[in-house]
PDB file of C-alpha atoms in Angstrom:
ATOM      1  CA  MET A1318    -163.305  87.450  88.413  1.00 49.00           C
ATOM      2  CA  LYS A1319    -162.981  86.769  84.683  1.00 45.00           C
ATOM      3  CA  LYS A1320    -159.862  88.967  84.547  1.00 46.00           C
ATOM      4  CA  MET A1321    -158.182  86.978  87.333  1.00 48.00           C
ATOM      5  CA  THR A1322    -159.027  83.705  85.623  1.00 44.00           C
ATOM      6  CA  VAL A1323    -157.456  84.870  82.354  1.00 41.00           C
ATOM      7  CA  VAL A1324    -154.281  85.875  84.125  1.00 43.00           C
ATOM      8  CA  LEU A1325    -153.992  82.504  85.863  1.00 43.00           C
ATOM      9  CA  VAL A1326    -154.629  80.559  82.677  1.00 39.00           C
ATOM     10  CA  SER A1327    -152.087  82.625  80.755  1.00 42.00           C
ATOM     11  CA  GLY A1328    -149.495  82.032  83.443  1.00 46.00           C
ATOM     12  CA  CYS A1329    -150.065  78.291  83.381  1.00 44.00           C
ATOM     13  CA  LEU A1330    -149.781  78.136  79.600  1.00 40.00           C
ATOM     14  CA  LEU A1331    -146.538  80.119  79.637  1.00 41.00           C
ATOM     15  CA  SER A1332    -145.066  77.842  82.286  1.00 44.00           C
ATOM     16  CA  GLY A1333    -146.079  74.743  80.352  1.00 42.00           C
ATOM     17  CA  ALA A1334    -144.608  76.016  77.098  1.00 38.00           C
ATOM     18  CA  MET A1335    -141.328  76.877  78.776  1.00 41.00           C
ATOM     19  CA  PHE A1336    -141.192  73.380  80.329  1.00 39.00           C
ATOM     20  CA  LEU A1337    -141.901  71.575  77.056  1.00 40.00           C
ATOM     21  CA  THR A1338    -139.459  73.575  74.948  1.00 38.00           C
ATOM     22  CA  GLY A1339    -136.734  73.860  77.577  1.00 43.00           C
ATOM     23  CA  GLY A1340    -137.115  77.583  77.519  1.00 44.00           C
ATOM     24  CA  SER A1341    -136.188  79.901  80.350  1.00 43.00           C
ATOM     25  CA  VAL A1342    -136.719  83.363  81.436  1.00 41.00           C
ATOM     26  CA  LEU A1343    -133.017  83.645  82.257  1.00 43.00           C
ATOM     27  CA  GLY A1344    -130.649  85.695  80.144  1.00 44.00           C
ATOM     28  CA  GLN A1345    -128.168  84.149  77.660  1.00 44.00           C
ATOM     29  CA  GLU A1346    -125.241  84.469  80.121  1.00 47.00           C
ATOM     30  CA  ASP A1347    -127.212  82.611  82.782  1.00 45.00           C
ATOM     31  CA  LYS A1348    -128.100  79.906  80.244  1.00 43.00           C
ATOM     32  CA  ASP A1349    -124.442  79.394  79.379  1.00 48.00           C
ATOM     33  CA  GLN A1350    -123.505  79.003  83.020  1.00 47.00           C
ATOM     34  CA  ILE A1351    -126.219  76.421  83.566  1.00 41.00           C
ATOM     35  CA  ALA A1352    -125.410  74.496  80.358  1.00 47.00           C
ATOM     36  CA  ALA A1353    -121.672  74.297  81.074  1.00 48.00           C
ATOM     37  CA  PRO A1354    -120.780  71.283  83.296  1.00 49.00           C
ATOM     38  CA  GLN A1355    -119.347  72.231  86.609  1.00 52.00           C
ATOM     39  CA  ASN A1356    -115.962  70.669  87.609  1.00 52.00           C
ATOM     40  CA  PRO A1357    -114.644  72.213  90.819  1.00 50.00           C
ATOM     41  CA  ALA A1358    -111.646  69.860  90.912  1.00 49.00           C
ATOM     42  CA  ALA A1359    -110.519  70.945  87.452  1.00 48.00           C
ATOM     43  CA  ASP A1360    -110.966  74.610  88.351  1.00 50.00           C
ATOM     44  CA  LYS A1361    -108.920  74.085  91.517  1.00 50.00           C
ATOM     45  CA  ALA A1362    -106.161  72.282  89.594  1.00 47.00           C
ATOM     46  CA  ALA A1363    -106.040  75.092  87.045  1.00 46.00           C
ATOM     47  CA  ASP A1364    -105.571  77.654  89.803  1.00 50.00           C
ATOM     48  CA  LYS A1365    -102.899  75.523  91.592  1.00 50.00           C
ATOM     49  CA  PRO A1366     -99.244  76.602  90.994  1.00 49.00           C
ATOM     50  CA  ALA A1367     -97.101  74.317  88.821  1.00 46.00           C
ATOM     51  CA  ASP A1368     -95.415  71.459  90.651  1.00 48.00           C
ATOM     52  CA  LYS A1369     -91.759  72.469  90.919  1.00 49.00           C
ATOM     53  CA  GLY A1370     -90.708  68.877  91.602  1.00 45.00           C
ATOM     54  CA  ALA A1371     -92.305  67.675  88.376  1.00 45.00           C
ATOM     55  CA  ASP A1372     -90.681  70.511  86.435  1.00 49.00           C
ATOM     56  CA  LYS A1373     -87.286  69.585  87.894  1.00 47.00           C
ATOM     57  CA  ALA A1374     -87.746  65.907  87.043  1.00 44.00           C
ATOM     58  CA  ALA A1375     -88.747  66.797  83.498  1.00 47.00           C
ATOM     59  CA  ALA A1376     -85.691  69.006  83.146  1.00 48.00           C
ATOM     60  CA  GLN A1377     -83.424  66.252  84.450  1.00 48.00           C
ATOM     61  CA  GLY A1378     -84.980  63.784  82.035  1.00 49.00           C
ATOM     62  CA  GLY A1379     -84.306  66.193  79.187  1.00 50.00           C
ATOM     63  CA  ASN A1380     -80.698  66.568  80.266  1.00 49.00           C
ATOM     64  CA  GLN A1381     -80.279  62.793  80.433  1.00 47.00           C
ATOM     65  CA  ARG A1382     -81.688  62.361  76.942  1.00 47.00           C
ATOM     66  CA  GLN A1383     -79.391  65.094  75.684  1.00 47.00           C
ATOM     67  CA  GLY A1384     -76.410  63.385  77.331  1.00 44.00           C
ATOM     68  CA  GLN A1385     -77.351  60.114  75.669  1.00 46.00           C
ATOM     69  CA  ARG A1386     -77.421  61.810  72.290  1.00 46.00           C
ATOM     70  CA  GLN A1387     -74.057  63.436  72.884  1.00 44.00           C
ATOM     71  CA  GLY A1388     -72.361  60.172  73.991  1.00 44.00           C
ATOM     72  CA  PRO A1389     -69.940  59.753  76.871  1.00 54.00           C
ATOM     73  CA  GLY A1390     -67.114  61.865  75.481  1.00 62.00           C
ATOM     74  CA  ASN A1391     -64.996  61.297  78.629  1.00 73.00           C
ATOM     75  CA  PHE A1392     -62.865  58.297  77.619  1.00 76.00           C
ATOM     76  CA  ASP A1393     -59.662  58.173  79.681  1.00 84.00           C
ATOM     77  CA  PRO A1394     -57.001  55.803  78.245  1.00 84.00           C
ATOM     78  CA  GLN A1395     -54.838  56.024  81.366  1.00 87.00           C
ATOM     79  CA  LYS A1396     -57.743  55.118  83.618  1.00 89.00           C
ATOM     80  CA  MET A1397     -58.661  52.171  81.421  1.00 90.00           C
ATOM     81  CA  GLN A1398     -55.034  51.030  81.377  1.00 88.00           C
ATOM     82  CA  GLN A1399     -54.902  51.190  85.183  1.00 91.00           C
ATOM     83  CA  GLN A1400     -58.127  49.203  85.480  1.00 92.00           C
ATOM     84  CA  PHE A1401     -56.729  46.575  83.116  1.00 92.00           C
ATOM     85  CA  MET A1402     -53.518  46.264  85.123  1.00 94.00           C
ATOM     86  CA  ASP A1403     -55.516  45.974  88.349  1.00 94.00           C
ATOM     87  CA  SER A1404     -57.514  43.131  86.835  1.00 94.00           C
ATOM     88  CA  ILE A1405     -54.279  41.363  85.821  1.00 95.00           C
ATOM     89  CA  LYS A1406     -52.970  41.674  89.370  1.00 95.00           C
ATOM     90  CA  GLU A1407     -56.170  40.183  90.728  1.00 95.00           C
ATOM     91  CA  THR A1408     -56.077  37.352  88.187  1.00 94.00           C
ATOM     92  CA  LEU A1409     -52.492  36.462  89.083  1.00 95.00           C
ATOM     93  CA  SER A1410     -53.218  36.586  92.841  1.00 93.00           C
ATOM     94  CA  VAL A1411     -49.947  38.305  93.743  1.00 94.00           C
ATOM     95  CA  THR A1412     -48.885  40.405  96.694  1.00 95.00           C
ATOM     96  CA  ASP A1413     -48.152  44.101  96.333  1.00 95.00           C
ATOM     97  CA  GLU A1414     -44.433  43.413  96.690  1.00 95.00           C
ATOM     98  CA  ASP A1415     -44.388  40.799  93.923  1.00 95.00           C
ATOM     99  CA  TRP A1416     -46.594  42.996  91.759  1.00 96.00           C
ATOM    100  CA  ASN A1417     -44.140  45.883  91.969  1.00 95.00           C
ATOM    101  CA  THR A1418     -41.543  43.606  90.363  1.00 94.00           C
ATOM    102  CA  MET A1419     -43.876  41.966  87.880  1.00 96.00           C
ATOM    103  CA  LYS A1420     -45.850  44.999  86.671  1.00 96.00           C
ATOM    104  CA  PRO A1421     -43.075  46.793  84.695  1.00 96.00           C
ATOM    105  CA  LEU A1422     -42.149  43.504  82.997  1.00 97.00           C
ATOM    106  CA  ILE A1423     -45.755  42.962  81.905  1.00 97.00           C
ATOM    107  CA  GLU A1424     -46.093  46.563  80.734  1.00 96.00           C
ATOM    108  CA  LYS A1425     -42.903  46.249  78.663  1.00 96.00           C
ATOM    109  CA  VAL A1426     -44.193  43.119  76.937  1.00 97.00           C
ATOM    110  CA  MET A1427     -47.531  44.794  76.245  1.00 95.00           C
ATOM    111  CA  THR A1428     -45.875  47.928  74.829  1.00 94.00           C
ATOM    112  CA  LEU A1429     -43.509  46.030  72.535  1.00 94.00           C
ATOM    113  CA  SER A1430     -46.334  43.757  71.353  1.00 93.00           C
ATOM    114  CA  ARG A1431     -48.505  46.765  70.556  1.00 91.00           C
ATOM    115  CA  GLU A1432     -45.715  48.497  68.638  1.00 88.00           C
ATOM    116  CA  LEU A1433     -44.949  45.352  66.653  1.00 87.00           C
ATOM    117  CA  ARG A1434     -48.596  44.902  65.689  1.00 86.00           C
ATOM    118  CA  SER A1435     -48.918  48.543  64.690  1.00 80.00           C
ATOM    119  CA  GLN A1436     -46.073  48.218  62.185  1.00 75.00           C
ATOM    120  CA  GLY A1437     -48.307  46.230  59.879  1.00 62.00           C
ATOM    121  CA  ARG A1438     -51.040  48.914  59.958  1.00 61.00           C
ATOM    122  CA  MET A1439     -48.979  52.036  59.373  1.00 58.00           C
ATOM    123  CA  GLY A1440     -49.185  51.727  55.606  1.00 55.00           C
ATOM    124  CA  PHE A1441     -52.990  51.740  55.676  1.00 51.00           C
ATOM    125  CA  THR A1442     -53.342  54.964  57.685  1.00 48.00           C
ATOM    126  CA  GLY A1443     -51.389  57.068  55.230  1.00 48.00           C
ATOM    127  CA  GLY A1444     -49.241  58.459  58.040  1.00 47.00           C
ATOM    128  CA  ARG A1445     -52.194  60.462  59.349  1.00 50.00           C
ATOM    129  CA  ARG A1446     -53.855  60.506  62.738  1.00 50.00           C
ATOM    130  CA  GLY A1447     -57.292  58.989  62.587  1.00 52.00           C
ATOM    131  CA  GLY A1448     -56.720  57.356  59.197  1.00 51.00           C
ATOM    132  CA  PRO A1449     -56.969  58.849  55.706  1.00 53.00           C
ATOM    133  CA  GLY A1450     -57.960  62.499  55.753  1.00 54.00           C
ATOM    134  CA  GLY A1451     -56.738  63.019  59.319  1.00 54.00           C
ATOM    135  CA  THR A1452     -54.050  65.390  60.530  1.00 56.00           C
ATOM    136  CA  GLU A1453     -50.434  64.714  59.637  1.00 57.00           C
ATOM    137  CA  GLN A1454     -48.767  62.465  62.199  1.00 68.00           C
ATOM    138  CA  GLN A1455     -45.004  62.315  62.485  1.00 76.00           C
ATOM    139  CA  PRO A1456     -43.649  58.846  63.389  1.00 76.00           C
ATOM    140  CA  THR A1457     -41.874  58.588  66.730  1.00 76.00           C
ATOM    141  CA  THR A1458     -40.674  54.965  66.744  1.00 82.00           C
ATOM    142  CA  ASP A1459     -37.914  53.449  64.644  1.00 86.00           C
ATOM    143  CA  ALA A1460     -40.459  51.252  62.905  1.00 86.00           C
ATOM    144  CA  GLY A1461     -42.673  54.229  62.130  1.00 86.00           C
ATOM    145  CA  LYS A1462     -39.791  56.232  60.737  1.00 90.00           C
ATOM    146  CA  ALA A1463     -38.657  53.313  58.554  1.00 92.00           C
ATOM    147  CA  ILE A1464     -42.144  52.790  57.129  1.00 92.00           C
ATOM    148  CA  GLN A1465     -42.547  56.538  56.551  1.00 92.00           C
ATOM    149  CA  ALA A1466     -39.269  56.515  54.619  1.00 94.00           C
ATOM    150  CA  LEU A1467     -40.515  53.568  52.561  1.00 95.00           C
ATOM    151  CA  LYS A1468     -43.749  55.425  51.794  1.00 94.00           C
ATOM    152  CA  THR A1469     -41.806  58.482  50.659  1.00 95.00           C
ATOM    153  CA  THR A1470     -39.664  56.307  48.401  1.00 97.00           C
ATOM    154  CA  LEU A1471     -42.678  54.566  46.878  1.00 96.00           C
ATOM    155  CA  ASP A1472     -44.561  57.836  46.352  1.00 97.00           C
ATOM    156  CA  ASN A1473     -41.644  59.126  44.306  1.00 96.00           C
ATOM    157  CA  ALA A1474     -42.178  57.982  40.736  1.00 96.00           C
ATOM    158  CA  ASN A1475     -38.462  58.454  40.031  1.00 96.00           C
ATOM    159  CA  SER A1476     -37.254  56.127  42.797  1.00 96.00           C
ATOM    160  CA  THR A1477     -34.882  53.444  41.566  1.00 97.00           C
ATOM    161  CA  PRO A1478     -35.251  49.733  42.391  1.00 96.00           C
ATOM    162  CA  GLU A1479     -32.124  49.995  44.529  1.00 97.00           C
ATOM    163  CA  GLU A1480     -33.644  52.801  46.611  1.00 97.00           C
ATOM    164  CA  ILE A1481     -36.857  50.850  47.109  1.00 97.00           C
ATOM    165  CA  LYS A1482     -34.924  47.749  48.139  1.00 97.00           C
ATOM    166  CA  ALA A1483     -32.879  49.762  50.626  1.00 97.00           C
ATOM    167  CA  SER A1484     -36.064  51.121  52.211  1.00 96.00           C
ATOM    168  CA  LEU A1485     -37.529  47.622  52.397  1.00 96.00           C
ATOM    169  CA  ASP A1486     -34.392  46.287  54.048  1.00 97.00           C
ATOM    170  CA  ALA A1487     -34.555  49.074  56.634  1.00 95.00           C
ATOM    171  CA  VAL A1488     -38.178  48.245  57.480  1.00 94.00           C
ATOM    172  CA  ARG A1489     -37.436  44.535  57.823  1.00 94.00           C
ATOM    173  CA  ALA A1490     -34.367  45.196  59.962  1.00 96.00           C
ATOM    174  CA  VAL A1491     -36.397  47.331  62.365  1.00 93.00           C
ATOM    175  CA  LYS A1492     -39.118  44.692  62.525  1.00 92.00           C
ATOM    176  CA  LYS A1493     -36.579  41.977  63.240  1.00 94.00           C
ATOM    177  CA  LYS A1494     -35.090  44.074  66.038  1.00 94.00           C
ATOM    178  CA  SER A1495     -38.567  44.657  67.496  1.00 93.00           C
ATOM    179  CA  GLU A1496     -39.265  40.936  67.449  1.00 94.00           C
ATOM    180  CA  GLY A1497     -35.962  40.307  69.255  1.00 96.00           C
ATOM    181  CA  ASP A1498     -36.727  42.944  71.890  1.00 96.00           C
ATOM    182  CA  LEU A1499     -40.154  41.419  72.474  1.00 96.00           C
ATOM    183  CA  ALA A1500     -38.750  37.906  72.792  1.00 97.00           C
ATOM    184  CA  LYS A1501     -36.195  39.130  75.333  1.00 97.00           C
ATOM    185  CA  ALA A1502     -38.871  40.964  77.336  1.00 97.00           C
ATOM    186  CA  LYS A1503     -40.986  37.815  77.463  1.00 97.00           C
ATOM    187  CA  GLU A1504     -38.029  35.786  78.714  1.00 97.00           C
ATOM    188  CA  GLU A1505     -37.437  38.276  81.522  1.00 97.00           C
ATOM    189  CA  LEU A1506     -41.112  38.111  82.460  1.00 97.00           C
ATOM    190  CA  LEU A1507     -41.162  34.308  82.498  1.00 97.00           C
ATOM    191  CA  LYS A1508     -38.298  34.290  84.985  1.00 96.00           C
ATOM    192  CA  ALA A1509     -40.348  36.341  87.441  1.00 95.00           C
ATOM    193  CA  ILE A1510     -43.591  34.330  87.401  1.00 96.00           C
ATOM    194  CA  THR A1511     -44.811  30.850  88.281  1.00 96.00           C
ATOM    195  CA  PRO A1512     -46.157  28.319  85.746  1.00 96.00           C
ATOM    196  CA  ARG A1513     -49.710  29.044  86.948  1.00 96.00           C
ATOM    197  CA  GLN A1514     -49.207  32.772  86.446  1.00 96.00           C
ATOM    198  CA  GLU A1515     -47.684  32.051  83.045  1.00 96.00           C
ATOM    199  CA  GLY A1516     -50.838  30.147  82.124  1.00 97.00           C
ATOM    200  CA  ARG A1517     -52.979  33.098  83.192  1.00 96.00           C
ATOM    201  CA  LEU A1518     -50.950  35.510  81.056  1.00 96.00           C
ATOM    202  CA  VAL A1519     -51.260  33.177  78.067  1.00 96.00           C
ATOM    203  CA  GLN A1520     -54.983  33.040  78.719  1.00 95.00           C
ATOM    204  CA  LEU A1521     -55.101  36.856  78.696  1.00 93.00           C
ATOM    205  CA  GLY A1522     -53.126  37.004  75.442  1.00 93.00           C
ATOM    206  CA  ILE A1523     -50.193  38.905  76.936  1.00 94.00           C
ATOM    207  CA  ILE A1524     -47.702  36.149  76.112  1.00 94.00           C
ATOM    208  CA  ASP A1525     -47.910  33.106  73.866  1.00 89.00           C
TER     209      ASP A1525
END
């Protein structure tokens, strides 16, 4: 009887000590499993295959950011020119038949105006494409050739005043001819348009 009582008391004391100290009769591996919080949703998400749609969207976003860093790089002068001419046609409110007559006259004025303006900038580019330090660019217009000849004369330290004056006269003669050609082209254009259309072209800066 005494032996049974001792066993019962010892068992109660052991249980109480384990309760108070948080002890356990489980092994260390079992303790770790109990201590670690259980998150079935996280475990399920970890086992779930990667979302292909999300990966594709992320890849597309990366490509878009890369494209933004690279810049457009697809500038098309001819396309822009065509869009500009289409906008002029719409502004003038002309039929296709009238536009077929008017378009080449407008393009001629625009070309001659552009060439005349460029004559004053040729000396600053050094005769090179893209400005100083660019590739050598051979002039194709009479004005460009005259200015290139003037540059060659001025770059020659042994050029005489007479040679310089002759080059200057050639440049001014070409410029005067260009101004005459532009004035004639504008007159031809004015004959083919109405006063309202003339006002629109002045507004656009094509004629003055």
